[in-house]
Structure formats: C-alpha cells, structure tokens
Short mmCIF file of C-alpha atoms and ligand atoms in Angstrom, two decimals:
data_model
loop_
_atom_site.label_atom_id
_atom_site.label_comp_id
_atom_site.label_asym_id
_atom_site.label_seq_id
_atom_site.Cartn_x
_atom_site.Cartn_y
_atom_site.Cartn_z
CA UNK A 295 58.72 73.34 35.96
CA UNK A 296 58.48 76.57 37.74
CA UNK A 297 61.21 79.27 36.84
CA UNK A 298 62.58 81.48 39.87
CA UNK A 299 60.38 84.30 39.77
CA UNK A 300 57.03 82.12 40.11
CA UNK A 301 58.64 80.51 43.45
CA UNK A 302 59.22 83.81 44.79
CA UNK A 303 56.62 86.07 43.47
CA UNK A 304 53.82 86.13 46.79
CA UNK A 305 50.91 87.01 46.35
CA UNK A 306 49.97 90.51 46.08
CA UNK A 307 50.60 92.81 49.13
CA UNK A 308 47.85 92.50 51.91
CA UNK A 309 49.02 95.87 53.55
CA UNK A 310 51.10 98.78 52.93
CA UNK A 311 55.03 98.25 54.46
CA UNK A 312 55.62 101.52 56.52
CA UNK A 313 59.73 101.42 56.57
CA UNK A 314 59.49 103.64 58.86
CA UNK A 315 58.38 102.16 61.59
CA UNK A 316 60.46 99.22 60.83
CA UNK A 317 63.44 101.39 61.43
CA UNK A 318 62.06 102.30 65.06
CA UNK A 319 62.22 98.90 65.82
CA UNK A 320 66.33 98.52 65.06
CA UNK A 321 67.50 100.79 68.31
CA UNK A 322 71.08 100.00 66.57
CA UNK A 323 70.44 102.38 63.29
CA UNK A 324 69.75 105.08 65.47
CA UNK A 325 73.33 106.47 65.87
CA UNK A 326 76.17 108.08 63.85
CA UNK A 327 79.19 106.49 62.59
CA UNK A 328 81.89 108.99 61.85
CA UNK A 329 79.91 111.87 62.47
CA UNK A 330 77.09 111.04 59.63
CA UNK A 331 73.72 108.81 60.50
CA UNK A 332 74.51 105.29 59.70
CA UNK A 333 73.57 103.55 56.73
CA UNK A 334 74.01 99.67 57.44
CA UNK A 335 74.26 98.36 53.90
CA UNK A 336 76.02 94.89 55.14
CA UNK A 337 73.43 92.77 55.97
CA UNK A 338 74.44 89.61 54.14
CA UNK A 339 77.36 89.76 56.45
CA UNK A 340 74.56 90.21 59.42
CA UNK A 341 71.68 91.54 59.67
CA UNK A 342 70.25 93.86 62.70
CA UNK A 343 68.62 92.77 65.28
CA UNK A 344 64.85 94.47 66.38
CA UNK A 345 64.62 95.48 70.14
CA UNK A 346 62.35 92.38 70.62
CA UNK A 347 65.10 89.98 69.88
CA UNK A 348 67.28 91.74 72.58
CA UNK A 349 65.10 92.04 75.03
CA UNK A 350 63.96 88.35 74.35
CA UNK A 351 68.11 87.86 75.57
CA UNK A 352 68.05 90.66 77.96
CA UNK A 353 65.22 88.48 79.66
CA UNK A 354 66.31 85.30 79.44
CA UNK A 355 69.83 86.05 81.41
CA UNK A 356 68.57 88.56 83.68
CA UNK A 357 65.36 86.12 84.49
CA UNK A 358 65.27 82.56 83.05
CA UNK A 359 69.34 81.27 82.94
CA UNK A 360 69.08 77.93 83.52
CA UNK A 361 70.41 74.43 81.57
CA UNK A 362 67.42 72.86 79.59
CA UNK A 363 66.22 69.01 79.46
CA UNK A 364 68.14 68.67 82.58
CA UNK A 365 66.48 70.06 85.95
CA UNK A 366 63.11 69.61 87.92
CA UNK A 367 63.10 73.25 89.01
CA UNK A 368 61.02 76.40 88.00
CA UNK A 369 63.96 77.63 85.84
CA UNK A 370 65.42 74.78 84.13
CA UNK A 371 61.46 73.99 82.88
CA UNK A 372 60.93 77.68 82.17
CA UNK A 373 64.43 77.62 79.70
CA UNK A 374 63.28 73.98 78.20
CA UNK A 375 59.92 75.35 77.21
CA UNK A 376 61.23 79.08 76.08
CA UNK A 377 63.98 76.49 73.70
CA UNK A 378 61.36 74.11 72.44
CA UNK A 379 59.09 76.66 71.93
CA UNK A 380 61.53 78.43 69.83
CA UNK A 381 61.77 74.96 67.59
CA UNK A 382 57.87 74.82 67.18
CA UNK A 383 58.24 78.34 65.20
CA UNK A 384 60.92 77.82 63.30
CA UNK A 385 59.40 74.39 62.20
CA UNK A 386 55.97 76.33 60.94
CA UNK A 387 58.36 79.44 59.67
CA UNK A 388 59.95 76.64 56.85
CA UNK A 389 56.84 74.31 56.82
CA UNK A 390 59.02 71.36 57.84
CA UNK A 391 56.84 68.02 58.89
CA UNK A 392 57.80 68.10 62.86
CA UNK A 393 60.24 69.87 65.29
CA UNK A 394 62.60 66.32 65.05
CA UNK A 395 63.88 67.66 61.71
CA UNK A 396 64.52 71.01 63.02
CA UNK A 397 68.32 70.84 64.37
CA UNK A 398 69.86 73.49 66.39
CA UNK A 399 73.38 74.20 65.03
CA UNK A 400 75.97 77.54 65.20
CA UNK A 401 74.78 78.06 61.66
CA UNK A 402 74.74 77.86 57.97
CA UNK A 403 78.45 76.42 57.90
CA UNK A 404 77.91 74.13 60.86
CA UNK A 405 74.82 72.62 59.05
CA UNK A 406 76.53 71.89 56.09
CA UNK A 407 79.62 70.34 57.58
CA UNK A 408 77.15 68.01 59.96
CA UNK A 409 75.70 66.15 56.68
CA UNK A 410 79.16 66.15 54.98
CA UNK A 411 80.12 64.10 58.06
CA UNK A 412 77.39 62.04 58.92
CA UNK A 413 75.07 61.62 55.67
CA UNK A 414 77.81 62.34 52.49
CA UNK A 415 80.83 61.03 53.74
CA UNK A 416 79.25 58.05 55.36
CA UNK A 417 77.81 56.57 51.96
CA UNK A 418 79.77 57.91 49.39
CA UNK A 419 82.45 55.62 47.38
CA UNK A 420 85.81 56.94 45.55
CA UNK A 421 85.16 57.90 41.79
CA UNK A 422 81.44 59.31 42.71
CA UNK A 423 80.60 62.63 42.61
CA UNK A 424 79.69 66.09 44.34
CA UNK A 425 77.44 68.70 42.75
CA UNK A 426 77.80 72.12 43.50
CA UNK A 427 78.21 75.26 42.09
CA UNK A 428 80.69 78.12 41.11
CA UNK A 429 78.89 80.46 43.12
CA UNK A 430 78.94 78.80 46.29
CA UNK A 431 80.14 80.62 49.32
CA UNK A 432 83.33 78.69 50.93
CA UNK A 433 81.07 77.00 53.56
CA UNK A 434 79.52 75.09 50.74
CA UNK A 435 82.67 74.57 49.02
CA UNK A 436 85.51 73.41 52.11
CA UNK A 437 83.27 70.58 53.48
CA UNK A 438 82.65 68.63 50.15
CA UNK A 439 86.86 69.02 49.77
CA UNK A 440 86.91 67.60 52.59
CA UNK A 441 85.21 64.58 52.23
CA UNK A 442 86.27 64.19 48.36
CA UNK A 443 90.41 63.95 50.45
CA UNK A 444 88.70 61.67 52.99
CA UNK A 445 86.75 59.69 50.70
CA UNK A 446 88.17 59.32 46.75
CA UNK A 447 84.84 60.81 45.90
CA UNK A 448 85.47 63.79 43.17
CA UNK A 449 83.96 67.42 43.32
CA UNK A 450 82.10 68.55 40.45
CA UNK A 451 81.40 72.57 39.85
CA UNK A 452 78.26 73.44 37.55
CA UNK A 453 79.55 77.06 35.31
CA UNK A 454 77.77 80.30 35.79
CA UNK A 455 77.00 82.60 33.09
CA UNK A 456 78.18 86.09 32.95
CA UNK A 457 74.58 87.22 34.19
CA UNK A 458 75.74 85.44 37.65
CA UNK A 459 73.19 81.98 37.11
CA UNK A 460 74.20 78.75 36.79
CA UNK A 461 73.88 77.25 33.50
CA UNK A 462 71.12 74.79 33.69
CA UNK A 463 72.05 72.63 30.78
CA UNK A 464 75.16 72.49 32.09
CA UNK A 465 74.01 71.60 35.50
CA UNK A 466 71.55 68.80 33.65
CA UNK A 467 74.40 67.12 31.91
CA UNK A 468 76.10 66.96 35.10
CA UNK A 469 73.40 64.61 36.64
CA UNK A 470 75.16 61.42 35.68
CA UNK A 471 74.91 58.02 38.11
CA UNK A 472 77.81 58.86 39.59
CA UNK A 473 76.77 61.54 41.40
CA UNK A 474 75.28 60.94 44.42
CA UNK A 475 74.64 64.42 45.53
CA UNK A 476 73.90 67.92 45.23
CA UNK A 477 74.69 71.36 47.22
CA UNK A 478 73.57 74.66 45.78
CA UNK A 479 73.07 77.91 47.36
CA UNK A 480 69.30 79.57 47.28
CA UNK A 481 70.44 82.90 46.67
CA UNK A 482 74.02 84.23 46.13
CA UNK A 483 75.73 86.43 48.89
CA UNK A 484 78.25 87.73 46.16
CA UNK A 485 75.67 88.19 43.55
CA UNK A 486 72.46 88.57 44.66
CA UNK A 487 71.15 86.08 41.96
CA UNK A 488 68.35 83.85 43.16
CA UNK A 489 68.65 79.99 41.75
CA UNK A 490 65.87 78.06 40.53
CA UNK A 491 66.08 75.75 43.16
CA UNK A 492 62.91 73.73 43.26
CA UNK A 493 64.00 73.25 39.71
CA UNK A 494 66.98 72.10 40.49
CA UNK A 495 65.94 69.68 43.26
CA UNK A 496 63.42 67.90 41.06
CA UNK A 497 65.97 67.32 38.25
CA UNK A 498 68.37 65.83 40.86
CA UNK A 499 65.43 63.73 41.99
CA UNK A 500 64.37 62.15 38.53
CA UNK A 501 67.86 60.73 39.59
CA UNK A 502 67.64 59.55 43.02
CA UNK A 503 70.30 62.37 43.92
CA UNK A 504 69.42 64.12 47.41
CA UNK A 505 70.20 67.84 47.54
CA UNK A 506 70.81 70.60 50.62
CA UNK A 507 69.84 74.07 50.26
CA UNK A 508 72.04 77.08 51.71
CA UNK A 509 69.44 79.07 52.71
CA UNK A 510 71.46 81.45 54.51
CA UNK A 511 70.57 84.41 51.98
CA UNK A 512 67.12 83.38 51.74
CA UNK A 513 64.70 83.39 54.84
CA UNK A 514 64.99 86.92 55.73
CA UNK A 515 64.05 87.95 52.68
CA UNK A 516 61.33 85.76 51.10
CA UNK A 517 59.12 82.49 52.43
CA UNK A 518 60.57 79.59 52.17
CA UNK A 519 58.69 76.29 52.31
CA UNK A 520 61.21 73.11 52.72
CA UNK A 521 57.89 70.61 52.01
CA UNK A 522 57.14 72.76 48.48
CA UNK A 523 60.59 73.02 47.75
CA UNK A 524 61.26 69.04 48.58
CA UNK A 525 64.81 69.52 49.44
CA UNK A 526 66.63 66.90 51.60
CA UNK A 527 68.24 69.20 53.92
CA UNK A 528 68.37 73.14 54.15
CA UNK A 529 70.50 75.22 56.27
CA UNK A 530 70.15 78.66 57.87
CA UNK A 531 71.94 80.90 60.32
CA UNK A 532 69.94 82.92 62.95
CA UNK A 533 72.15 86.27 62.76
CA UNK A 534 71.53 86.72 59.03
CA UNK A 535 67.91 86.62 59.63
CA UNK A 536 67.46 89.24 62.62
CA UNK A 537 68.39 86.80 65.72
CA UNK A 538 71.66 86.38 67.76
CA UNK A 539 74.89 84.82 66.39
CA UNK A 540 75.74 81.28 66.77
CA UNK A 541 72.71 80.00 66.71
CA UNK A 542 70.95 78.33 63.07
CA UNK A 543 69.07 75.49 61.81
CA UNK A 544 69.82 72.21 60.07
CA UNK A 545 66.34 71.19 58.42
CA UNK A 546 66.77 67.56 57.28
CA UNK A 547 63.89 65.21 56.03
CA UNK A 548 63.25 62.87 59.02
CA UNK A 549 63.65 59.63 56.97
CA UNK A 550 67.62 60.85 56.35
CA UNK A 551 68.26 61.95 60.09
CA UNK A 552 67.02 59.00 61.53
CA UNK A 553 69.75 57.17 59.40
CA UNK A 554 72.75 59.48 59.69
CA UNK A 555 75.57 59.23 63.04
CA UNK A 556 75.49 61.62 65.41
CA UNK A 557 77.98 64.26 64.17
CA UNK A 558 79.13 64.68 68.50
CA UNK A 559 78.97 62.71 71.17
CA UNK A 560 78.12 64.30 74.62
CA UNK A 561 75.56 64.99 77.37
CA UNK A 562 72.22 65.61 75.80
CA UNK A 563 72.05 62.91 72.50
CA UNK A 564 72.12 60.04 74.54
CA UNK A 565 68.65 58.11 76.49
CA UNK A 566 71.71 55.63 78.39
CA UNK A 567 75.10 55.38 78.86
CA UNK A 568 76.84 52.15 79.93
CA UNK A 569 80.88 51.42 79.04
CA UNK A 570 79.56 48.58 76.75
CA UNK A 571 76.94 50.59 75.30
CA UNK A 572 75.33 53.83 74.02
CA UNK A 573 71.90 54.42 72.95
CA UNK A 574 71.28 57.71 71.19
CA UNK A 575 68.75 59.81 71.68
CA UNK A 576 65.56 60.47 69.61
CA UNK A 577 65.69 63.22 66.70
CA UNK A 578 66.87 66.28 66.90
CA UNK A 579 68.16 65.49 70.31
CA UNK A 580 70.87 63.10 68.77
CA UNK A 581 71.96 65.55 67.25
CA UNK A 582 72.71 68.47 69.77
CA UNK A 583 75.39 67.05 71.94
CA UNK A 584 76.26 69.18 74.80
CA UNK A 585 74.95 72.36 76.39
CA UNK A 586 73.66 74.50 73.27
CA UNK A 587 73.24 78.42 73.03
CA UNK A 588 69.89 78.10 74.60
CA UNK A 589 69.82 82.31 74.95
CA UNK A 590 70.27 82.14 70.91
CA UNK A 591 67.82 79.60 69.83
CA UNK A 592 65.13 81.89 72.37
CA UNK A 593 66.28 84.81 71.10
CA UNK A 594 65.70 83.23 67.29
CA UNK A 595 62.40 82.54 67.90
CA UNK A 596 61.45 86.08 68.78
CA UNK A 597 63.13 86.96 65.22
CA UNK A 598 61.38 84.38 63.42
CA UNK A 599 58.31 85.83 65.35
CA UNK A 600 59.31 89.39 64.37
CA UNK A 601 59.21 88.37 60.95
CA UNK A 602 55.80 86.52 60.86
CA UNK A 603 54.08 89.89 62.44
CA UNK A 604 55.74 92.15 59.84
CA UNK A 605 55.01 89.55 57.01
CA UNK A 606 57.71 88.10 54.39
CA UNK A 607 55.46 88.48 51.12
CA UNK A 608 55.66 92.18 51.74
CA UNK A 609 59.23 92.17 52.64
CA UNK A 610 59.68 90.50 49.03
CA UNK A 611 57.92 93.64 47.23
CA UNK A 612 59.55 96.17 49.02
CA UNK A 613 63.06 94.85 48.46
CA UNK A 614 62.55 94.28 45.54
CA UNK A 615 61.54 97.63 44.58
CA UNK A 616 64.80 98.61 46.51
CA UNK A 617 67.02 96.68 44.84
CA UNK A 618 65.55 98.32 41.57
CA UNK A 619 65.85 101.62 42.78
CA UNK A 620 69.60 100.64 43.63
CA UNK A 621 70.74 99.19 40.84
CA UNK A 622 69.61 101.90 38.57
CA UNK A 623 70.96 104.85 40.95
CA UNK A 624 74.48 103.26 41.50
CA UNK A 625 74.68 102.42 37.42
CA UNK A 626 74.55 106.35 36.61
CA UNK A 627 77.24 106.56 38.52
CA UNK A 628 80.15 106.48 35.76
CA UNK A 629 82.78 103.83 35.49
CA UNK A 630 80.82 101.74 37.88
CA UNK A 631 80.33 98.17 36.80
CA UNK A 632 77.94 95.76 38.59
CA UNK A 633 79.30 92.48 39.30
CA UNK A 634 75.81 90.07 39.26
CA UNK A 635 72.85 91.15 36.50
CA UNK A 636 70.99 87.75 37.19
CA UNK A 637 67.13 88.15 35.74
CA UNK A 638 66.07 87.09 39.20
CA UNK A 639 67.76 88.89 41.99
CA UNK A 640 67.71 90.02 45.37
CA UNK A 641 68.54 92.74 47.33
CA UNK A 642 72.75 92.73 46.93
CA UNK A 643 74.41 95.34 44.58
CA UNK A 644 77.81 94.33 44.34
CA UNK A 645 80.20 96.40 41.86
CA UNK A 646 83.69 97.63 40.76
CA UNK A 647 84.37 100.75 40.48
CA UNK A 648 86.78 101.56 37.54
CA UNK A 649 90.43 100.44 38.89
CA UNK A 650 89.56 101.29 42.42
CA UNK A 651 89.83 98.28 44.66
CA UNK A 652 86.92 97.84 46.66
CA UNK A 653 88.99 98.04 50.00
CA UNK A 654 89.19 102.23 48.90
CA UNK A 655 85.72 102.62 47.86
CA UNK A 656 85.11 100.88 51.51
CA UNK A 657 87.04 103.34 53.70
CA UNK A 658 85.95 106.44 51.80
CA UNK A 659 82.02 105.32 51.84
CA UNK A 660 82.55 104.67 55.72
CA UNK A 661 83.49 107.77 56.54
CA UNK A 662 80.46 108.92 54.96
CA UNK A 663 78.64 106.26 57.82
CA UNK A 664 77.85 104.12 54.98
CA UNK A 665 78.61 100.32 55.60
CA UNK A 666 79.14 98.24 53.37
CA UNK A 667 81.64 95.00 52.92
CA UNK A 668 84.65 94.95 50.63
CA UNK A 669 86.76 91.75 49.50
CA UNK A 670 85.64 88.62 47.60
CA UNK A 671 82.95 87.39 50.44
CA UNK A 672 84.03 84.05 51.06
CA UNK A 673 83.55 83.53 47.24
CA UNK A 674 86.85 83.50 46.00
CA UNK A 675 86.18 81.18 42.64
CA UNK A 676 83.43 83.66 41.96
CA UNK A 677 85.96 86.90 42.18
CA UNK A 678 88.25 84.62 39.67
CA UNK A 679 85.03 83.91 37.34
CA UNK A 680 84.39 87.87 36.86
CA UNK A 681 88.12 88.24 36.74
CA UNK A 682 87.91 90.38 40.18
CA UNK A 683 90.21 90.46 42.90
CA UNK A 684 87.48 92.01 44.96
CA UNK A 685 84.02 93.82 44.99
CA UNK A 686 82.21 96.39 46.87
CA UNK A 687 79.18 94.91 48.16
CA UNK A 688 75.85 97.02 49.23
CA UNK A 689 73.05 94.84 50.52
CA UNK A 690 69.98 95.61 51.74
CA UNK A 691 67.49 94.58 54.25
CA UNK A 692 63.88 95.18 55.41
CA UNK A 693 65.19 98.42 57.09
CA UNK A 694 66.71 100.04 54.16
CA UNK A 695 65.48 102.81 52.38
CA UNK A 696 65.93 104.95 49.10
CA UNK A 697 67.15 107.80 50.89
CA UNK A 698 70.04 105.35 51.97
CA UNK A 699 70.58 104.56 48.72
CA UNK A 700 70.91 108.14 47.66
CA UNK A 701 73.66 108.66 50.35
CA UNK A 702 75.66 105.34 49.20
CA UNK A 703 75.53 107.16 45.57
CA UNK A 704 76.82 110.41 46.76
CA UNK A 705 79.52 108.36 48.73
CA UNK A 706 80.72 106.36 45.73
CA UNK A 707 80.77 109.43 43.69
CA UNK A 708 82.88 111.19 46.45
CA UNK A 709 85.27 108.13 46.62
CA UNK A 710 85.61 108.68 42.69
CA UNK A 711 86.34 112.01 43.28
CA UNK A 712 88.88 110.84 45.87
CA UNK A 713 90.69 108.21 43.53
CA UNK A 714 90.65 110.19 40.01
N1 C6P B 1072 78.04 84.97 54.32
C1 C6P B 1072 78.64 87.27 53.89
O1 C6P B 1072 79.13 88.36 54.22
P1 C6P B 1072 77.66 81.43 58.69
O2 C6P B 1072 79.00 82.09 58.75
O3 C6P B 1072 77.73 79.96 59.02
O4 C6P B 1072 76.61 82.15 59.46
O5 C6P B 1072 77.17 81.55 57.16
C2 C6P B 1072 77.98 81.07 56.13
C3 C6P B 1072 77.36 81.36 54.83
C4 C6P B 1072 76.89 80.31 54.06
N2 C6P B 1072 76.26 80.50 52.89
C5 C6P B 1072 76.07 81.73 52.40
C6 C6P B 1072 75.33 81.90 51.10
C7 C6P B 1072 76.51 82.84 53.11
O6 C6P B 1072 76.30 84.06 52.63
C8 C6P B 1072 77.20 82.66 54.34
C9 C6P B 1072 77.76 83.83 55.10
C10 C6P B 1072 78.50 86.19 54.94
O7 C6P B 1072 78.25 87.07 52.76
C11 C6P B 1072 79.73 86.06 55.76
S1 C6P B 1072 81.10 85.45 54.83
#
C-alpha cells in the first residue's frame, strides 16, 4: 500500500516556478490593506482568482448571457458549449471516465449533502454505520447527523493522533459489516495534514464499503486522479481552487449515479413531463435541476485551465518548500505553538500563540495587511481534540512567497509585543 507522500510526490520539476509572474496574474494582490501591501494568507477560506478567470466572467455577461440546453439561438448555443466545455476539463483535470460523472453543484458542502440524500440515506438501515473522521470540516460532519436522525443509522468518528492523522489501526478496526460507508477529508483545512487516502479507500473496499473524498483542500494544490485513487465519489468547490464562488463538482462513479434519486426536481433533469409521469434525464443532467450558475462553471473552466498551463506537480514542490520555510520561521517565534505537525502536510500553518486568542493575533496581523483566518474553521471537534478554543490559521497558495512569510513573522511578533 502506498503511504501519503508516494501519492503526492510528482515527478521531478519539468521547469523552474517563477512566483513572480504568478503574482502578476492575481490583479487582486496588487493593493494595500491598511496602508501595508497585502499578504493574503487565507486561501483555504478562498483562494484568488487570476485575471483570466475574471475576464472569462467579464465576457460571458457582457457577451454570451444566455440560458443553456434550452434555446435555438446564437447565444443560448454559444453558453451550452462555453458550460459543457467547461465539464470536458474538469473531467480530464480529475481523470474521471466521462463528463456524466462530473456534476455541477454550489460546492464541496452541496456535494456531500447530495449523496447523503440520494445514495446514503436511501440504502442505509438503523444500527449501521457512518465512517468519518475527527478532523472533518462540519460539511462532512452535519449531513451524516442528519441522516443517522433520519435514518437509525449511527455515526462513527475514527481518533486522530496528536501529530493531526488519523490513527489507521484505529480506522481498520472500525471497518466492521456494519458499516456501510466512509467520508474522509483529503487534506485537513484546520491542520494541513494530508490523509492516506488511496489507503484508506482500498481498506474500505476489501469490505464492500464505498467512500467520498472531500477534496476541497486538495486540487489546487496537488493532482488528483479519482480513477488512481478509486474513490466512489469526490467533491470540490470552484472558489477554493482559483474560480468563482458557488460553483463545484460532485465526481461520482457512473455505476452509483445512475442508481441514486435525483436530489431536485425541476426544469433541466427531466427528457418528459406528464401529471402521471416523469422520466429523468440522462447523467449529470438528472442531477442539475433548474437554471445553474452557468457564468461559474465557465469561469471554472478557465481556472482549471489556468492551472493545467502553470502545472500542479510544480505547484506541489514549491508549496511545499513554503510550507517548510513557514513552519520553521513562525516556530522561532517564542511561545508560539503549532496546532497540526502531521509527517505529510500541506501548505496551512495553524498555531496558538501563548494565551492570546487567535481573534487578537487576527486584528493586530491585519493591520499589518496580513490576512489570515481566526476561529476553529468549521472544525469545532478538532479545536476540542487540541484542547483549543480557537487557532490562527496562515495558509498558503501558489502566489505566496517567503518574503510574505517574513512579514506574517514580524506581525505575530508585533502582536506579542502588543499582548505581553
Ligand atoms: N473550508 C475554510 O476556511 P464550501 O463552503 O462548500 O465551499 O466548502 C466546505 C468545505 C468542505 N471541506 C473542507 C475540507 C473545507 O475546507 C471546506 C471549506 C473553508 O477552511 C471555509 S469554512
């Protein structure tokens, strides 16, 4: 079985990754905030988006508005195409089998809630069970509650370590009959720590136990394969990986889709209509009820283009150097404590700083123009695992550099200054 850091390690860098004129491409982080240049150090929140991803929107409203899958005219073929085009790439950006298991949904949370409905809740019986995690963001947490209250089914949490990584033999033991499946996040938003999830999905597997990956943290910051990994479903959101907001991707193996309800009912996932009878429509289509954010699923095919040209495998190195660089800069920094030491990481630093809550450190380091997020993430049982109430998070994207780093030191040290 592989271990994390053989799934992620690419292959050796084909070209050199000039930062630089990465940054030129983010019109956004060329300002000041407070009076400083800004330092954008929240991008697990969101990330930025390149100039080619607004213009892509800029276009499409100014020049190409029009409904898709609906309309004979110039327009309404010009949207369908620009939409569907869109699904081609992001079907060869994960390596799924065909554009009918690419879904358009608002994003990672949507995704996740659409197979808790339709494939979970649908087949599962009261005293089975729910794998996930206790690092899980609440989006992968809320919907299996849900259909444990709706169902009788019970919720099962595999234990992290104090490194931040779940505890495979826990995780191992927990693979009993009853369980009948499994939802684990890729790589923490909290932590940073990446999970050995092609690991994970084959030991679910020896038991017949389908699994989704939250992707959410993952595709902007290494390749991700859904046919290598095997997964049954993964889930991403478009504004985390450069594109507009409400817009993301369900990926679900065809063979599960083409058994699951539709999750709405509407204009769009139907081939006929009669009072007596509906027929749905074919995959994905029975699945996108409704008019969808046709300007976001354009504009997140010009990220997922932005990020073939500028090539994930280097992306990987150079955060990853970054992260290094990070984590040893912010732990001279005394009385700082980092919250996440998983062996295989990427690029979040999130940390305590003696008995400052993070909310302080956050104001102070903003004035500075350094953003970063404060509060427990939408991870609340992982704040109570580290005994937290809160944590200041710094993460970093393809835009970042060590310069910024060196600012978001001098800021914590000047919010220590503040607080002692
Ligand atoms: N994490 C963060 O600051 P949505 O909101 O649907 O785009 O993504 C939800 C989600 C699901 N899984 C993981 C691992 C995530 O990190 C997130 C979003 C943001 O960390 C906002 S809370």
């Amino acid at each position: 079985m592989k271990a994390a850091a053989e799934m992620y390690a690419p292959a050796t860098s084909r070209r050199s990754f000039d930062v630089e004129r990465v940054r030129a491409d983010f019109p956004i982080l060329n300002q000041t905030v407070n009076g400083k240049p800004l330092i954008y150090l929240d991008n697990a929140a969101t990330s930025q988006k390149p100039a080619k991803v607004i213009e892509a929107l800029r276009r499409y409203y100014r020049e190409e508005n029009s409904n898709i899958h609906r309309g004979v005219h110039f327009l309404s073929q010009k949207a369908t195409g620009e939409y569907e085009g869109a699904r081609k790439k992001l079907c060869s950006f994960i390596n799924a089998r065909s554009t009918g298991e690419i879904i358009y949904v608002r994003g990672a949370t949507e995704a996740i809630n659409l197979v808790a409905h339709s494939f979970v809740q649908e087949q599962i019986k009261p005293g089975e069970e729910i794998v996930i995690s206790e690092m899980e963001h609440h989006s992968n947490i809320v919907p299996w509650q849900i259909v444990c209250e709706k169902t009788g089914a019970k919720l099962k949490v595999v234990p992290i370590n104090d490194k931040g990584e779940i505890i495979l033999e826990e995780y191992e033991k927990m693979l009993t009959p009853k369980v009948k499946f499994v939802s684990i996040v890729y790589i923490s938003n909290s932590l940073g720590t990446v999970n050995p999830v092609k690991q994970m999905i084959e030991m679910a597997h020896e038991q017949d136990i389908p699994v989704l990956i939250d992707g959410a943290q993952a595709v902007s910051h290494a390749r991700v394969d859904v046919q290598d990994l095997d997964c049954d479903f993964f889930v991403f959101s478009g504004h985390k990986m450069f594109g507009p907001t409400g817009i993301g991707v369900l990926y679900g193996k065809q063979e599960h889709l083409e058994k699951m309800p539709p999750y709405q009912g509407g204009g769009d996932m139907i081939k006929s209509v009669t009072f007596e009878k509906t027929i749905y429509n074919e995959l994905p289509y029975k699945f996108e009820a409704g008019t969808p954010n046709i300007a976001g699923a354009i504009g997140l095919g010009y990220a997922v283009d932005y990020l073939n040209d500028i090539n994930l495998d280097d992306v990987y190195i150079y955060e990853q150097d970054l992260l290094a660089y990070a984590t040893e800069a912010v732990k001279k920094v005394d009385g700082l404590r980092i919250i996440g030491t998983a062996r295989h990481k990427t690029a979040v630093v999130s940390f305590m700083l003696e008995d400052v809550h993070p909310h302080d450190i956050g104001t102070i380091i903003d004035s500075e123009g350094v953003a970063i997020r404060t509060g427990h993430h939408c991870t609340q049982p992982v704040m109570q695992r580290f005994g937290v109430p809160a944590t200041a998070r710094a993460s970093f994207a393809l835009y970042n550099t060590r310069d910024e780093v060196d600012a978001l030191v001098q800021s914590i040290n000047k919010a220590k200054k503040v607080f002692q």
